[in-house]
């Protein structure tokens, strides 16, 4: 009987943690948040693709933020990416050039860290895209090097537009 009670409590604790995480995401207006792993290098011809297709798409469109996780081997002040927004027919709807600042003016690394990786994010963008159905966002770097070292993950966050 005691083991069953402990198991039930453990399940309830986990469920409450998941519900709390869901509520935190919902409170900041996040509709979609995902990363693509790049294993420390990002090739110029490698594209990170994110597909958001949900029945809950705001008619006013979405705000977009691009995020990156880098380590100390990344040597540039910023990471510049191109974001292409495609509809379900794979037609290009819009395209943005997005800088993500990695190092501040004082030379210090920006962003939050939980070890060796730092997470940086772009400013919020408001692409002129109608999100009536699913949308695919494709990210690629447009830096001068063919291979960027020190980039471990690239991601996007779609948010409700205020």
Tab-separated table of C-alpha atoms in Angstrom:
chain	number	residue	atom	x	y	z
A	1	UNK	CA	0.000	0.000	0.000
A	2	UNK	CA	2.821	2.411	0.863
A	3	UNK	CA	4.551	1.740	-2.484
A	4	UNK	CA	1.326	2.535	-4.345
A	5	UNK	CA	0.967	5.809	-2.423
A	6	UNK	CA	4.581	6.773	-3.173
A	7	UNK	CA	4.123	5.947	-6.847
A	8	UNK	CA	0.930	8.001	-6.999
A	9	UNK	CA	2.644	10.966	-5.345
A	10	UNK	CA	5.596	10.727	-7.747
A	11	UNK	CA	3.254	10.683	-10.744
A	12	UNK	CA	1.310	13.677	-9.410
A	13	UNK	CA	4.551	15.583	-8.807
A	14	UNK	CA	5.704	14.944	-12.377
A	15	UNK	CA	2.293	15.843	-13.796
A	16	UNK	CA	2.218	19.096	-11.839
A	17	UNK	CA	5.710	19.957	-13.162
A	18	UNK	CA	4.549	19.390	-16.740
A	19	UNK	CA	1.430	21.497	-16.187
A	20	UNK	CA	3.542	24.279	-14.665
A	21	UNK	CA	5.903	24.213	-17.663
A	22	UNK	CA	2.921	24.398	-20.025
A	23	UNK	CA	1.467	27.355	-18.120
A	24	UNK	CA	4.787	29.212	-18.141
A	25	UNK	CA	5.053	28.787	-21.897
A	26	UNK	CA	1.450	29.828	-22.413
A	27	UNK	CA	1.852	32.932	-20.248
A	28	UNK	CA	4.625	34.450	-22.348
A	29	UNK	CA	2.648	33.903	-25.556
A	30	UNK	CA	4.917	31.171	-26.944
A	31	UNK	CA	3.205	29.147	-29.651
A	32	UNK	CA	6.221	27.087	-30.743
A	33	UNK	CA	9.796	26.759	-29.488
A	34	UNK	CA	12.306	24.293	-30.894
A	35	UNK	CA	16.029	23.810	-31.519
A	36	UNK	CA	17.966	21.910	-34.161
A	37	UNK	CA	21.290	20.376	-33.071
A	38	UNK	CA	24.331	21.275	-35.180
A	39	UNK	CA	27.029	19.368	-33.195
A	40	UNK	CA	29.406	22.315	-32.862
A	41	UNK	CA	29.726	23.150	-36.570
A	42	UNK	CA	27.297	24.694	-39.032
A	43	UNK	CA	27.965	24.125	-42.717
A	44	UNK	CA	26.866	26.838	-45.171
A	45	UNK	CA	24.700	24.379	-47.114
A	46	UNK	CA	23.082	22.930	-43.959
A	47	UNK	CA	19.547	24.218	-43.362
A	48	UNK	CA	17.695	23.932	-40.051
A	49	UNK	CA	13.991	23.437	-40.706
A	50	UNK	CA	11.133	24.051	-38.282
A	51	UNK	CA	7.521	23.166	-39.123
A	52	UNK	CA	4.705	24.759	-37.198
A	53	UNK	CA	1.275	23.511	-38.101
A	54	UNK	CA	-1.352	23.907	-35.470
A	55	UNK	CA	-5.036	24.634	-35.479
A	56	UNK	CA	-4.223	27.482	-33.091
A	57	UNK	CA	-2.630	29.982	-35.454
A	58	UNK	CA	-3.367	33.615	-34.675
A	59	UNK	CA	-4.928	35.482	-37.571
A	60	UNK	CA	-2.786	38.536	-36.766
A	61	UNK	CA	0.381	36.567	-37.476
A	62	UNK	CA	3.282	35.723	-35.211
A	63	UNK	CA	6.357	37.323	-33.787
A	64	UNK	CA	9.604	35.408	-34.337
A	65	UNK	CA	12.821	35.212	-32.367
A	66	UNK	CA	15.858	33.188	-33.498
A	67	UNK	CA	18.064	31.659	-30.796
A	68	UNK	CA	21.538	30.100	-30.875
A	69	UNK	CA	23.701	28.135	-28.472
A	70	UNK	CA	27.419	28.753	-28.943
A	71	UNK	CA	30.639	27.855	-27.169
A	72	UNK	CA	33.968	29.688	-26.727
A	73	UNK	CA	35.272	28.553	-30.134
A	74	UNK	CA	32.749	30.773	-31.928
A	75	UNK	CA	34.919	33.716	-33.005
A	76	UNK	CA	32.594	36.340	-34.458
A	77	UNK	CA	30.793	39.153	-32.670
A	78	UNK	CA	27.465	38.191	-34.274
A	79	UNK	CA	25.865	35.260	-36.017
A	80	UNK	CA	23.857	36.291	-39.076
A	81	UNK	CA	21.188	33.934	-40.382
A	82	UNK	CA	18.669	34.023	-43.186
A	83	UNK	CA	15.138	32.936	-42.269
A	84	UNK	CA	12.816	31.835	-45.045
A	85	UNK	CA	9.107	31.413	-44.305
A	86	UNK	CA	7.296	28.882	-46.503
A	87	UNK	CA	3.646	27.832	-46.756
A	88	UNK	CA	2.434	24.237	-46.988
A	89	UNK	CA	2.881	24.351	-50.798
A	90	UNK	CA	6.576	25.173	-50.234
A	91	UNK	CA	6.169	28.671	-51.681
A	92	UNK	CA	8.370	31.349	-50.164
A	93	UNK	CA	6.224	33.841	-48.250
A	94	UNK	CA	8.931	36.078	-46.782
A	95	UNK	CA	12.626	36.185	-45.970
A	96	UNK	CA	14.535	37.962	-43.177
A	97	UNK	CA	18.215	38.553	-42.458
A	98	UNK	CA	18.621	38.188	-38.703
A	99	UNK	CA	21.678	39.104	-36.611
A	100	UNK	CA	22.211	37.421	-33.256
A	101	UNK	CA	24.747	39.310	-31.135
A	102	UNK	CA	27.150	36.897	-29.401
A	103	UNK	CA	29.715	39.327	-27.911
A	104	UNK	CA	28.988	42.777	-26.496
A	105	UNK	CA	30.878	45.990	-27.280
A	106	UNK	CA	33.141	45.277	-24.296
A	107	UNK	CA	34.135	41.864	-25.718
A	108	UNK	CA	32.210	39.858	-23.144
A	109	UNK	CA	30.023	36.975	-24.207
A	110	UNK	CA	26.304	37.739	-24.022
A	111	UNK	CA	23.464	35.427	-23.108
A	112	UNK	CA	22.619	32.934	-20.416
A	113	UNK	CA	24.749	29.903	-19.659
A	114	UNK	CA	24.440	26.641	-17.797
A	115	UNK	CA	27.957	25.387	-18.439
A	116	UNK	CA	30.040	25.666	-21.598
A	117	UNK	CA	27.260	26.797	-23.949
A	118	UNK	CA	25.825	30.298	-24.053
A	119	UNK	CA	22.361	30.970	-25.401
A	120	UNK	CA	21.807	34.181	-27.343
A	121	UNK	CA	18.711	35.447	-29.109
A	122	UNK	CA	17.792	37.888	-31.828
A	123	UNK	CA	15.494	40.826	-31.475
A	124	UNK	CA	11.828	40.045	-32.028
A	125	UNK	CA	10.812	40.141	-35.688
A	126	UNK	CA	7.372	40.602	-37.182
A	127	UNK	CA	7.467	38.955	-40.606
A	128	UNK	CA	4.778	40.018	-43.050
A	129	UNK	CA	3.407	36.513	-43.285
A	130	UNK	CA	-0.165	35.322	-42.947
A	131	UNK	CA	-0.134	32.263	-40.694
A	132	UNK	CA	-3.497	30.821	-41.758
A	133	UNK	CA	-2.164	27.276	-41.945
A	134	UNK	CA	1.155	25.591	-41.307
A	135	UNK	CA	4.381	27.452	-41.853
A	136	UNK	CA	7.909	26.121	-42.323
A	137	UNK	CA	10.833	28.277	-41.209
A	138	UNK	CA	14.214	27.438	-42.735
A	139	UNK	CA	17.365	28.900	-41.194
A	140	UNK	CA	20.819	28.977	-42.751
A	141	UNK	CA	23.874	31.000	-41.854
A	142	UNK	CA	25.104	33.678	-44.246
A	143	UNK	CA	28.501	34.271	-42.679
A	144	UNK	CA	31.739	34.459	-44.703
A	145	UNK	CA	33.044	31.053	-43.506
A	146	UNK	CA	31.715	27.898	-45.148
A	147	UNK	CA	31.889	26.145	-41.773
A	148	UNK	CA	31.091	27.972	-38.542
A	149	UNK	CA	32.749	26.394	-35.532
A	150	UNK	CA	31.257	26.765	-32.067
A	151	UNK	CA	27.559	26.770	-33.012
A	152	UNK	CA	25.855	23.832	-31.307
A	153	UNK	CA	22.143	24.571	-31.730
A	154	UNK	CA	19.938	26.961	-33.671
A	155	UNK	CA	16.281	27.460	-32.879
A	156	UNK	CA	13.177	29.561	-33.243
A	157	UNK	CA	10.443	30.807	-30.976
A	158	UNK	CA	7.079	31.758	-32.479
A	159	UNK	CA	4.985	33.990	-30.243
A	160	UNK	CA	1.583	35.609	-30.340
A	161	UNK	CA	1.739	39.041	-31.853
A	162	UNK	CA	0.731	41.784	-29.404
